[in-house]
PDB file of C-alpha atoms and ligand atoms in Angstrom:
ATOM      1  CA  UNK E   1      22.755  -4.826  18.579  1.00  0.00           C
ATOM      2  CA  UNK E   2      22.634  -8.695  19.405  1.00  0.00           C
ATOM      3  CA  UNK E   3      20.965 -11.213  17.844  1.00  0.00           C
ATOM      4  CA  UNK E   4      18.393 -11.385  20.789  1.00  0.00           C
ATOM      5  CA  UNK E   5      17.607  -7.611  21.159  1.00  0.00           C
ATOM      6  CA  UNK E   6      16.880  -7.633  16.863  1.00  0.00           C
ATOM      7  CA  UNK E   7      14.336 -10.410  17.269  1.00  0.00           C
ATOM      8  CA  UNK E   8      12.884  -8.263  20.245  1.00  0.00           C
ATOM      9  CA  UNK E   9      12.613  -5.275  17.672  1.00  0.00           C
ATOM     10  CA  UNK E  10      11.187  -7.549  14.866  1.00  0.00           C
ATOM     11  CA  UNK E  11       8.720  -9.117  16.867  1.00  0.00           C
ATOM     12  CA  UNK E  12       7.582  -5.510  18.480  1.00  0.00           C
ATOM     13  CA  UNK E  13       7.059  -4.044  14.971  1.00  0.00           C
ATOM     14  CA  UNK E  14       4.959  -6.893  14.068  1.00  0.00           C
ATOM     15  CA  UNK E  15       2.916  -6.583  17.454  1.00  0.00           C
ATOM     16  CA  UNK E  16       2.267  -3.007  16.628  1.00  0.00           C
ATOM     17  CA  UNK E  17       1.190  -4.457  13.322  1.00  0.00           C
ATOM     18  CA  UNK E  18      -1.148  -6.581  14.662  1.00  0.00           C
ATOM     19  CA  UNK E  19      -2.791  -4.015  17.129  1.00  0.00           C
ATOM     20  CA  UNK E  20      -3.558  -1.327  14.097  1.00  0.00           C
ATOM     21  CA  UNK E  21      -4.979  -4.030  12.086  1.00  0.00           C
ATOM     22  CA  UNK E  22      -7.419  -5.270  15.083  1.00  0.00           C
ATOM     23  CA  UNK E  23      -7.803  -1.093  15.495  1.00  0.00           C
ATOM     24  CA  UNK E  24      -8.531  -1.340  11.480  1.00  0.00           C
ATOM     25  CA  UNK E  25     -11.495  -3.322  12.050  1.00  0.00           C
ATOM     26  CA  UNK E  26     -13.444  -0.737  13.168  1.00  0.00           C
ATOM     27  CA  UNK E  27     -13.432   0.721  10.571  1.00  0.00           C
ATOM     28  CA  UNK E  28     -15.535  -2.402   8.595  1.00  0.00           C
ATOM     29  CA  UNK E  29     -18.911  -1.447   7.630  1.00  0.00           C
ATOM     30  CA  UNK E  30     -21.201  -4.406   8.066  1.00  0.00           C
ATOM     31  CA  UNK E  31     -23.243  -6.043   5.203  1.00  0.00           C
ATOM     32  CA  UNK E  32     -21.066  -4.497   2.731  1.00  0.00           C
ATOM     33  CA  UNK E  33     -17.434  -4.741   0.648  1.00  0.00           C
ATOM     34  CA  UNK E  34     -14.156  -4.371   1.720  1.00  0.00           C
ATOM     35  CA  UNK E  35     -11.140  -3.528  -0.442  1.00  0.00           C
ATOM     36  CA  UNK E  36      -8.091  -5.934   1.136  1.00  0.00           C
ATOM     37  CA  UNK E  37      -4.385  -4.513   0.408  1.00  0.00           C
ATOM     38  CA  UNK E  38      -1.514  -6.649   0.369  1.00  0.00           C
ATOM     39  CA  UNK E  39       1.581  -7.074   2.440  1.00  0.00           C
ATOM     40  CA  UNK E  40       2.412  -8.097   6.116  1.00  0.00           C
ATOM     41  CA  UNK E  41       0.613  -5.645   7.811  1.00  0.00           C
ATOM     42  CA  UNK E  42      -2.495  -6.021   5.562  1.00  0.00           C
ATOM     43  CA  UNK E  43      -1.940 -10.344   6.042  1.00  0.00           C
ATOM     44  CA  UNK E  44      -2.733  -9.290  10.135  1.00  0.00           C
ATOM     45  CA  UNK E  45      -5.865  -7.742   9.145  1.00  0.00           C
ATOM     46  CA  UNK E  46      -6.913 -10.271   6.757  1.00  0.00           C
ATOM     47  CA  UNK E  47      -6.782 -12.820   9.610  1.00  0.00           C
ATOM     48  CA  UNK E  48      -8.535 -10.474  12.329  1.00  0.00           C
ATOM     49  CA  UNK E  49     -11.281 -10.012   9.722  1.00  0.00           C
ATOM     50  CA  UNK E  50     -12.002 -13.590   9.552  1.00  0.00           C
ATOM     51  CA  UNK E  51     -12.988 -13.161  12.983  1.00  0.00           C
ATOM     52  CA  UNK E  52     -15.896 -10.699  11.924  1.00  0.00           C
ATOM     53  CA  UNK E  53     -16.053 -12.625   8.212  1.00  0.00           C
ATOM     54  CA  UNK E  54     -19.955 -13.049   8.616  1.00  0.00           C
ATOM     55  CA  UNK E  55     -21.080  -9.548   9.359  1.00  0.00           C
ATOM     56  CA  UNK E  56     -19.420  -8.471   5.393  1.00  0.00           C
ATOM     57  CA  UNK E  57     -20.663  -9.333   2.072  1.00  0.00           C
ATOM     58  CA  UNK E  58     -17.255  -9.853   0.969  1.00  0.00           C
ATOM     59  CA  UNK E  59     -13.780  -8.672  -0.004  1.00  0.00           C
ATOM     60  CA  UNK E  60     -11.833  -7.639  -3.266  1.00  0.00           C
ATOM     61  CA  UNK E  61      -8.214  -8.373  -3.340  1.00  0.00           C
ATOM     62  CA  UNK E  62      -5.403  -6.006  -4.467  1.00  0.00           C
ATOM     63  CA  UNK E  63      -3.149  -8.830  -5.446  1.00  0.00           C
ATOM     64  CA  UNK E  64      -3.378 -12.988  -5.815  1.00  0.00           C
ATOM     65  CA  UNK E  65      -1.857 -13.737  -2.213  1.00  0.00           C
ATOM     66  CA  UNK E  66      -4.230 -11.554  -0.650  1.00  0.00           C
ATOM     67  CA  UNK E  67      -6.734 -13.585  -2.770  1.00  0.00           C
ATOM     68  CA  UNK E  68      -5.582 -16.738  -1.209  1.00  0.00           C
ATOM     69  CA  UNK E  69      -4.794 -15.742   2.306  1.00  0.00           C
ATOM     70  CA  UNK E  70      -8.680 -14.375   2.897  1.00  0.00           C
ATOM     71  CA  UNK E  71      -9.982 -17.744   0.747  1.00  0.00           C
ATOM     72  CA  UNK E  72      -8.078 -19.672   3.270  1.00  0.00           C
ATOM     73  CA  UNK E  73      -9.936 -17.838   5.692  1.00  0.00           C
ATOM     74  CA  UNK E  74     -13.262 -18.797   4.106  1.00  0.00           C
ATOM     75  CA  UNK E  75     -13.981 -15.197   3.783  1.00  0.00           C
ATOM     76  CA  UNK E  76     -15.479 -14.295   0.216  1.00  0.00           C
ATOM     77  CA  UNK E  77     -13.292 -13.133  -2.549  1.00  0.00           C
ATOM     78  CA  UNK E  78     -15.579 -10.860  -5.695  1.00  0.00           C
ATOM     79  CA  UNK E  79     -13.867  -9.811  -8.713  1.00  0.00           C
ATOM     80  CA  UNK E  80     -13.777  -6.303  -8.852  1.00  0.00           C
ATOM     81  CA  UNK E  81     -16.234  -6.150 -12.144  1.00  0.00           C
ATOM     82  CA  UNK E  82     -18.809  -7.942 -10.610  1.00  0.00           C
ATOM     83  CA  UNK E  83     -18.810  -5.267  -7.360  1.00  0.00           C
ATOM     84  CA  UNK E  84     -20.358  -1.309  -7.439  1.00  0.00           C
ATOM     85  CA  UNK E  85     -19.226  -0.360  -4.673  1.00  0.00           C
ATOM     86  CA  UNK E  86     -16.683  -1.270  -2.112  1.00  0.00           C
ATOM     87  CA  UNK E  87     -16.973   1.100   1.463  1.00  0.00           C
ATOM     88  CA  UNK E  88     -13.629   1.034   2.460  1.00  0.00           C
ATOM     89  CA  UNK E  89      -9.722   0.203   1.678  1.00  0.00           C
ATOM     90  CA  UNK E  90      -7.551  -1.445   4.147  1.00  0.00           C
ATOM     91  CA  UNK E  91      -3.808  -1.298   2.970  1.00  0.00           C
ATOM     92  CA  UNK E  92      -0.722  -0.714   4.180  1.00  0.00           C
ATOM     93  CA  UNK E  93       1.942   1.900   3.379  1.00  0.00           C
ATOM     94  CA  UNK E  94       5.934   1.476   3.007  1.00  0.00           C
ATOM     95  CA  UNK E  95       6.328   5.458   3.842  1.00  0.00           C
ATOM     96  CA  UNK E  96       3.198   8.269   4.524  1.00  0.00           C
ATOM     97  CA  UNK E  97       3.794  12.018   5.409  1.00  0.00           C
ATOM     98  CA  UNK E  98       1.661  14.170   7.148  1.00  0.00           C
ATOM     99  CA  UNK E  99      -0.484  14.860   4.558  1.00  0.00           C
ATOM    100  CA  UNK E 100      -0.832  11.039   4.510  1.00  0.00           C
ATOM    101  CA  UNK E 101       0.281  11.131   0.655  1.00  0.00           C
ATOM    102  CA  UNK E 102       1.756   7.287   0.429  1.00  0.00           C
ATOM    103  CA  UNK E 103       4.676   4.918  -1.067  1.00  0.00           C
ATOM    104  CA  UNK E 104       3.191   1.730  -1.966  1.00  0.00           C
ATOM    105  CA  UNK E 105       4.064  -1.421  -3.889  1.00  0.00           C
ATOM    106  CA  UNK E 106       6.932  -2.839  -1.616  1.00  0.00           C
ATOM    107  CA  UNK E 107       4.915  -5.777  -2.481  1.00  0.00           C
ATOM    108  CA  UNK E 108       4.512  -4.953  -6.009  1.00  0.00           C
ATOM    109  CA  UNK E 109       0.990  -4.692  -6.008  1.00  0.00           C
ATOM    110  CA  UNK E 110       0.246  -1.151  -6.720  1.00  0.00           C
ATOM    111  CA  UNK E 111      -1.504  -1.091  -9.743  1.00  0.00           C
ATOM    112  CA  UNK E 112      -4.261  -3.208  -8.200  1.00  0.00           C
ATOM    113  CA  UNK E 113      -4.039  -1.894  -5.013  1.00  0.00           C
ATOM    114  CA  UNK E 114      -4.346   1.804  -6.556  1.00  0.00           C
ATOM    115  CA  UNK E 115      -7.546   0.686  -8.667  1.00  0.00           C
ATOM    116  CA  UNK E 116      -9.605  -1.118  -5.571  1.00  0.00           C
ATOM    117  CA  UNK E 117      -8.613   2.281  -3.584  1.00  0.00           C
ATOM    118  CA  UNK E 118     -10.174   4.338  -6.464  1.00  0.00           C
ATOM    119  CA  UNK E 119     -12.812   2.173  -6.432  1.00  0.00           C
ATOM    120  CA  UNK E 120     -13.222   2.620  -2.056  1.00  0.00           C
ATOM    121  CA  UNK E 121     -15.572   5.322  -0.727  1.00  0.00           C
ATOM    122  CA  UNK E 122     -12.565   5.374   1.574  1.00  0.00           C
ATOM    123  CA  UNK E 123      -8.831   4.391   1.904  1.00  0.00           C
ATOM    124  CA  UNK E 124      -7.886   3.796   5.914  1.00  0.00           C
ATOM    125  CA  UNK E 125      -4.230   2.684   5.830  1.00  0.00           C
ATOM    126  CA  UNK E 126      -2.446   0.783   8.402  1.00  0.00           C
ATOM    127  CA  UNK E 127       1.162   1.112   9.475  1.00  0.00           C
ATOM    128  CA  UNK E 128       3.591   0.910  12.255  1.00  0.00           C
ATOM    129  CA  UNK E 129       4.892   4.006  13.334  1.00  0.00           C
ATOM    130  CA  UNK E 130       8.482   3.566  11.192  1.00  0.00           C
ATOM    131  CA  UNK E 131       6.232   4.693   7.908  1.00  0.00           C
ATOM    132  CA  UNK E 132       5.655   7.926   9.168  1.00  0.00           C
ATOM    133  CA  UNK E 133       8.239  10.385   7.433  1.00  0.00           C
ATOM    134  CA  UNK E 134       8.780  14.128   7.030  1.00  0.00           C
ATOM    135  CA  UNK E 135       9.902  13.860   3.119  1.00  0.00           C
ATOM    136  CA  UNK E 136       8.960  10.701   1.098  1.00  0.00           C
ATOM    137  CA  UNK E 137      11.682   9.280  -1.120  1.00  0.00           C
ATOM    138  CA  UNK E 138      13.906   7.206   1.415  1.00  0.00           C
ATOM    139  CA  UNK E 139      12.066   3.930   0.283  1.00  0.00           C
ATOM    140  CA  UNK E 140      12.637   3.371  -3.761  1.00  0.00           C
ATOM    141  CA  UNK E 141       9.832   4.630  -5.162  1.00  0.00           C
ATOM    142  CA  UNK E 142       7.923   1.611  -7.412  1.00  0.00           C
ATOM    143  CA  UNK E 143       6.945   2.034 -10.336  1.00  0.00           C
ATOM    144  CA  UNK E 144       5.215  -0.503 -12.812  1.00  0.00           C
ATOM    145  CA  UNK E 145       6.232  -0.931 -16.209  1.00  0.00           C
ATOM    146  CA  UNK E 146       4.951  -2.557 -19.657  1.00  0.00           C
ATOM    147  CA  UNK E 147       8.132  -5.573 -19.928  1.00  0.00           C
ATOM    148  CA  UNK E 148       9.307  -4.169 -23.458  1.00  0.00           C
ATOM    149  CA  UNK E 149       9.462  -0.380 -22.636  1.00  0.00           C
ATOM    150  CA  UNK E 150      11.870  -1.251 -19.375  1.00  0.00           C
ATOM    151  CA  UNK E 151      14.617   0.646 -21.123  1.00  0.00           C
ATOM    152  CA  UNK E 152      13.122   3.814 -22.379  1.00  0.00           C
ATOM    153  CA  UNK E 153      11.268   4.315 -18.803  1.00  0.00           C
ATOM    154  CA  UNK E 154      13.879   3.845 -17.271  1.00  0.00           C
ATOM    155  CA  UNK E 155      16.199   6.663 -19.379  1.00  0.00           C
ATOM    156  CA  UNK E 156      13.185   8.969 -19.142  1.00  0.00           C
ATOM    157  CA  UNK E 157      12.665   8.356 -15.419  1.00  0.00           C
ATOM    158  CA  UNK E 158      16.144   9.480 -14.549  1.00  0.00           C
ATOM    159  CA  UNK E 159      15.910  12.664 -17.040  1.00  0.00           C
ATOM    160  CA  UNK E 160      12.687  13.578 -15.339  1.00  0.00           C
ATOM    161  CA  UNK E 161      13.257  13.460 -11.930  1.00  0.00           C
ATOM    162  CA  UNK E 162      16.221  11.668 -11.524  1.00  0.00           C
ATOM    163  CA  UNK E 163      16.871   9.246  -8.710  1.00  0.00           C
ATOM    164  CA  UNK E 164      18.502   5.589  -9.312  1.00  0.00           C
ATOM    165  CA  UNK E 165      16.650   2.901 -11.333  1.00  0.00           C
ATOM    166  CA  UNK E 166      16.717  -0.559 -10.360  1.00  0.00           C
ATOM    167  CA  UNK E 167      15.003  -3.455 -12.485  1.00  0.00           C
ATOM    168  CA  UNK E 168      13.114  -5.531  -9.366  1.00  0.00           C
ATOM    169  CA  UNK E 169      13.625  -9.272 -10.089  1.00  0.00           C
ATOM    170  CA  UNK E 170       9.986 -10.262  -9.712  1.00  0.00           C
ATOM    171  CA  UNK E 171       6.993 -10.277 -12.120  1.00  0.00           C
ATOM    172  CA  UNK E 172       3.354  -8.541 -11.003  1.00  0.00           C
ATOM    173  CA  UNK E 173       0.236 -10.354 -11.451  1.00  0.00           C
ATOM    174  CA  UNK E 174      -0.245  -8.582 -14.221  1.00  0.00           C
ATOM    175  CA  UNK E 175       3.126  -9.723 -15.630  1.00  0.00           C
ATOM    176  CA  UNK E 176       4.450  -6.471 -15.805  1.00  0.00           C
ATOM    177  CA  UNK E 177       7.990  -5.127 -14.272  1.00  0.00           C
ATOM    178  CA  UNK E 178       8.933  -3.079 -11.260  1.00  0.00           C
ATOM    179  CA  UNK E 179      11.231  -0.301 -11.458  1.00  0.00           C
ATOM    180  CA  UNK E 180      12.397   0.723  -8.177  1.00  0.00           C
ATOM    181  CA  UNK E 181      13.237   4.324  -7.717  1.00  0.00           C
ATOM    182  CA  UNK E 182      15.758   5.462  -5.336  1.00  0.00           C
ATOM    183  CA  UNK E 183      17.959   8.317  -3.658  1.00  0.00           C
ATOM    184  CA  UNK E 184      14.714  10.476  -4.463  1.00  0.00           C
ATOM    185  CA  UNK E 185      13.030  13.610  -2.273  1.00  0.00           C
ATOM    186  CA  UNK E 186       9.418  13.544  -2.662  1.00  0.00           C
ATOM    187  CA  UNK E 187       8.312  17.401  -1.638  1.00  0.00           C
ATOM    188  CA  UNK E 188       5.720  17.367  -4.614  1.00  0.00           C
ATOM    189  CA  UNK E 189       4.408  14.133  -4.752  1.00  0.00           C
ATOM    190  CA  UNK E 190       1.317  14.792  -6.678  1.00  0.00           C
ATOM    191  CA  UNK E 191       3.512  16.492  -9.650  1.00  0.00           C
ATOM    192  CA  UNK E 192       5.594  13.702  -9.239  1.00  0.00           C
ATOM    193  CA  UNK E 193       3.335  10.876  -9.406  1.00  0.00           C
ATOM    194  CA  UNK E 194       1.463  12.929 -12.548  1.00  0.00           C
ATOM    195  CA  UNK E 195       4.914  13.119 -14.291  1.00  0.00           C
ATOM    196  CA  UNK E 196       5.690   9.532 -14.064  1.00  0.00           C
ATOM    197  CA  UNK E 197       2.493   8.210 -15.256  1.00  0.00           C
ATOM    198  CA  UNK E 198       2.689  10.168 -18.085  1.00  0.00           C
ATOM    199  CA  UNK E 199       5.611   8.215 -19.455  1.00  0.00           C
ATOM    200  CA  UNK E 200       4.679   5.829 -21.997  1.00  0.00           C
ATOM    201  CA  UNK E 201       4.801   2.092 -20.685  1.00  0.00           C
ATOM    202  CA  UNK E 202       4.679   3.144 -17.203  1.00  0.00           C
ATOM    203  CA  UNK E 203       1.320   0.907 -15.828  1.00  0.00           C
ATOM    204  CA  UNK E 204       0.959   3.221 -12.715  1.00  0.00           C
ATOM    205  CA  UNK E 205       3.804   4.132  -9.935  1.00  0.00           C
ATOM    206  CA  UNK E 206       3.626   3.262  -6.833  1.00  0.00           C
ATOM    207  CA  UNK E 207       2.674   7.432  -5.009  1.00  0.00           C
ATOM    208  CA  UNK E 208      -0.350   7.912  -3.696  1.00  0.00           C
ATOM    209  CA  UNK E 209      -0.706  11.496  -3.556  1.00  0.00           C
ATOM    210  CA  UNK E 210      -3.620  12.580  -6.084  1.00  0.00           C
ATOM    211  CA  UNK E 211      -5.708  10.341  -4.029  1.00  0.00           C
ATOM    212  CA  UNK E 212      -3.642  10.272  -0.616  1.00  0.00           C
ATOM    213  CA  UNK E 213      -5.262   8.309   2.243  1.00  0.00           C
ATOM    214  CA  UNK E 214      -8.561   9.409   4.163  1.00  0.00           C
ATOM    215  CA  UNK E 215      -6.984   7.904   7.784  1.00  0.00           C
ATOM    216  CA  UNK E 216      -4.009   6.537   8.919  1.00  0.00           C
ATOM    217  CA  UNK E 217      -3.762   4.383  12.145  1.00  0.00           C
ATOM    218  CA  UNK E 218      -0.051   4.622  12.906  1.00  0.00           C
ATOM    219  CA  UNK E 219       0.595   1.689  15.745  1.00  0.00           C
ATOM    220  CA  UNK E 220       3.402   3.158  18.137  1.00  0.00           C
ATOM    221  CA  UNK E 221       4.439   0.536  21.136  1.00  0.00           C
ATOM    222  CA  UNK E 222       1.748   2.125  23.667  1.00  0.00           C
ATOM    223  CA  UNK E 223      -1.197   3.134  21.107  1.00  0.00           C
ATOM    224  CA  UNK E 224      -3.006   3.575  17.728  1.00  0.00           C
ATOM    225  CA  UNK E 225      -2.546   6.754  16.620  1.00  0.00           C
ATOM    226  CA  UNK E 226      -5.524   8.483  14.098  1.00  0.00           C
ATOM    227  CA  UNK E 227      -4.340  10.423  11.541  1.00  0.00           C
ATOM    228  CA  UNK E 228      -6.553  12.507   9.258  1.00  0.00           C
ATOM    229  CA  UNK E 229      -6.241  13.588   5.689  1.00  0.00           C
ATOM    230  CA  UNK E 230      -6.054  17.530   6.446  1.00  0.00           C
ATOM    231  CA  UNK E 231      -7.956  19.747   4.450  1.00  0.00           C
ATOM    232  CA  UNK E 232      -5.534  21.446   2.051  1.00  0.00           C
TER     233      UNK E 232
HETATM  234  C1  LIG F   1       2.408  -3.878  -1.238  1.00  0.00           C
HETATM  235  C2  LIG F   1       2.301  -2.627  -0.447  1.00  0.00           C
HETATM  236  C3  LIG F   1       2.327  -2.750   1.031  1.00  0.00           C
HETATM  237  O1  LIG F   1       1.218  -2.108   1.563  1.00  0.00           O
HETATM  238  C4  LIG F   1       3.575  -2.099   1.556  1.00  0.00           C
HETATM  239  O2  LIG F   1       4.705  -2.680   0.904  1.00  0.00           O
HETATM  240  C5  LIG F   1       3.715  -2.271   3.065  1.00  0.00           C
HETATM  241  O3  LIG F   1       3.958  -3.599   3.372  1.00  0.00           O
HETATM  242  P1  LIG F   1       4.111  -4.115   4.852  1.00  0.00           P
HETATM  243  O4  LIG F   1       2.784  -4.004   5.502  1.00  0.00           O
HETATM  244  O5  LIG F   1       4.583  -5.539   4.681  1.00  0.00           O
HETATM  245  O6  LIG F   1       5.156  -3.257   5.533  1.00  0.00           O
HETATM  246  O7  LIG F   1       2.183  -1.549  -0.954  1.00  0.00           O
HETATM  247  O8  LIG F   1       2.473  -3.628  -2.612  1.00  0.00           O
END
């Protein structure tokens, strides 16, 4: 491939982020508050929200540079303990399957970004249409860790459910660790993600499958695709 036909891919994949996260803000129910994920795709739909900033209450950000990208924007930031309710979660995804369970944390900013999504009456996720895969696991799976138990989760990660553990060189904002997980195949991801956070020192890991997403708008090159959670 030359250098000028991988710019033409990049720059399509980020069009087709930009069009789900316009599509996403349909989704935005006025007068009320808005969970905001973090990552490039959710960074699109902060800045086509500020276009609608003064029909919301507000946001709640799932990480600091979400924070400061929607500040920048002028569009109001709570803290999640001073909110009851939020109406929906915008987020991205770093792999879905069909039953929309979800890798997250490519950004390492699961553990927030799975509390404001528990916190959501719904979770609409936004990806292009590379997320979308038949068995999870291709991505390292993320998983947050307490700094001093690094060691023994890792150990007990591998003698659980195997896979490759990498130490991520990068801090959360919760100064924790990232594991990364990798040369895994998902096909129970609710067991799994049970399993892991039942390891002591693990914070949270980055599956979403006990609480999958409601909706995913997958952006192809000629549409937004709408995805439903199926009823299982
Ligand atoms: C950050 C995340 C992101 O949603 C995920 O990594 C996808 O990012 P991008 O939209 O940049 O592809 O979970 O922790």
């Amino acid at each position: 491939m030359s250098l000028f036909d991988f710019l033409e891919t990049i720059m399509t994949q980020d069009e087709m982020k930009q069009a789900v996260a316009q599509e996403a803000l349909n989704y935005v129910i006025e007068d009320s508050i808005i969970g905001v994920g973090t990552g490039s795709t959710a960074n699109f739909f902060i800045d086509a929200l500020a276009s609608i900033k003064d029909k919301i209450k507000g946001t709640v950000a799932s990480s600091e540079a979400t924070a400061q990208r929607l500040a920048s924007h002028g569009i109001k930031v709570f803290d999640l303990n001073d909110v009851e309710q939020i109406s929906v979660y915008i987020d991205g995804a770093d792999e879905s399957d069909a039953n929309l369970n979800l890798i997250k944390g490519g950004g390492g900013a699961l553990t927030r970004e799975k509390i404001v999504a528990a916190v959501a009456d719904r979770f609409v996720c936004i990806a292009d249409e590379s997320k979308l895969v038949e068995v999870m696991g291709k991505f390292p799976l993320p998983v947050e860790v307490i700094p001093m138990s690094m060691k023994y989760v890792s150990r007990e990660i591998v003698k659980r459910i195997g896979g490759n553990v990498e130490l991520r060189d990068f801090t959360t904002d919760n100064g924790n660790f990232i594991l990364d997980v990798s040369n895994l195949k998902i096909t129970n991801p609710k067991q799994m993600e049970t399993e892991l956070n039942s390891i002591v020192g693990v914070v949270t890991n980055g599956l979403f499958a006990n609480s999958p997403a409601d909706v995913l708008l997958l952006a192809t090159p000629n549409n937004v695709r709408v995805l439903n959670k199926p009823n299982l």
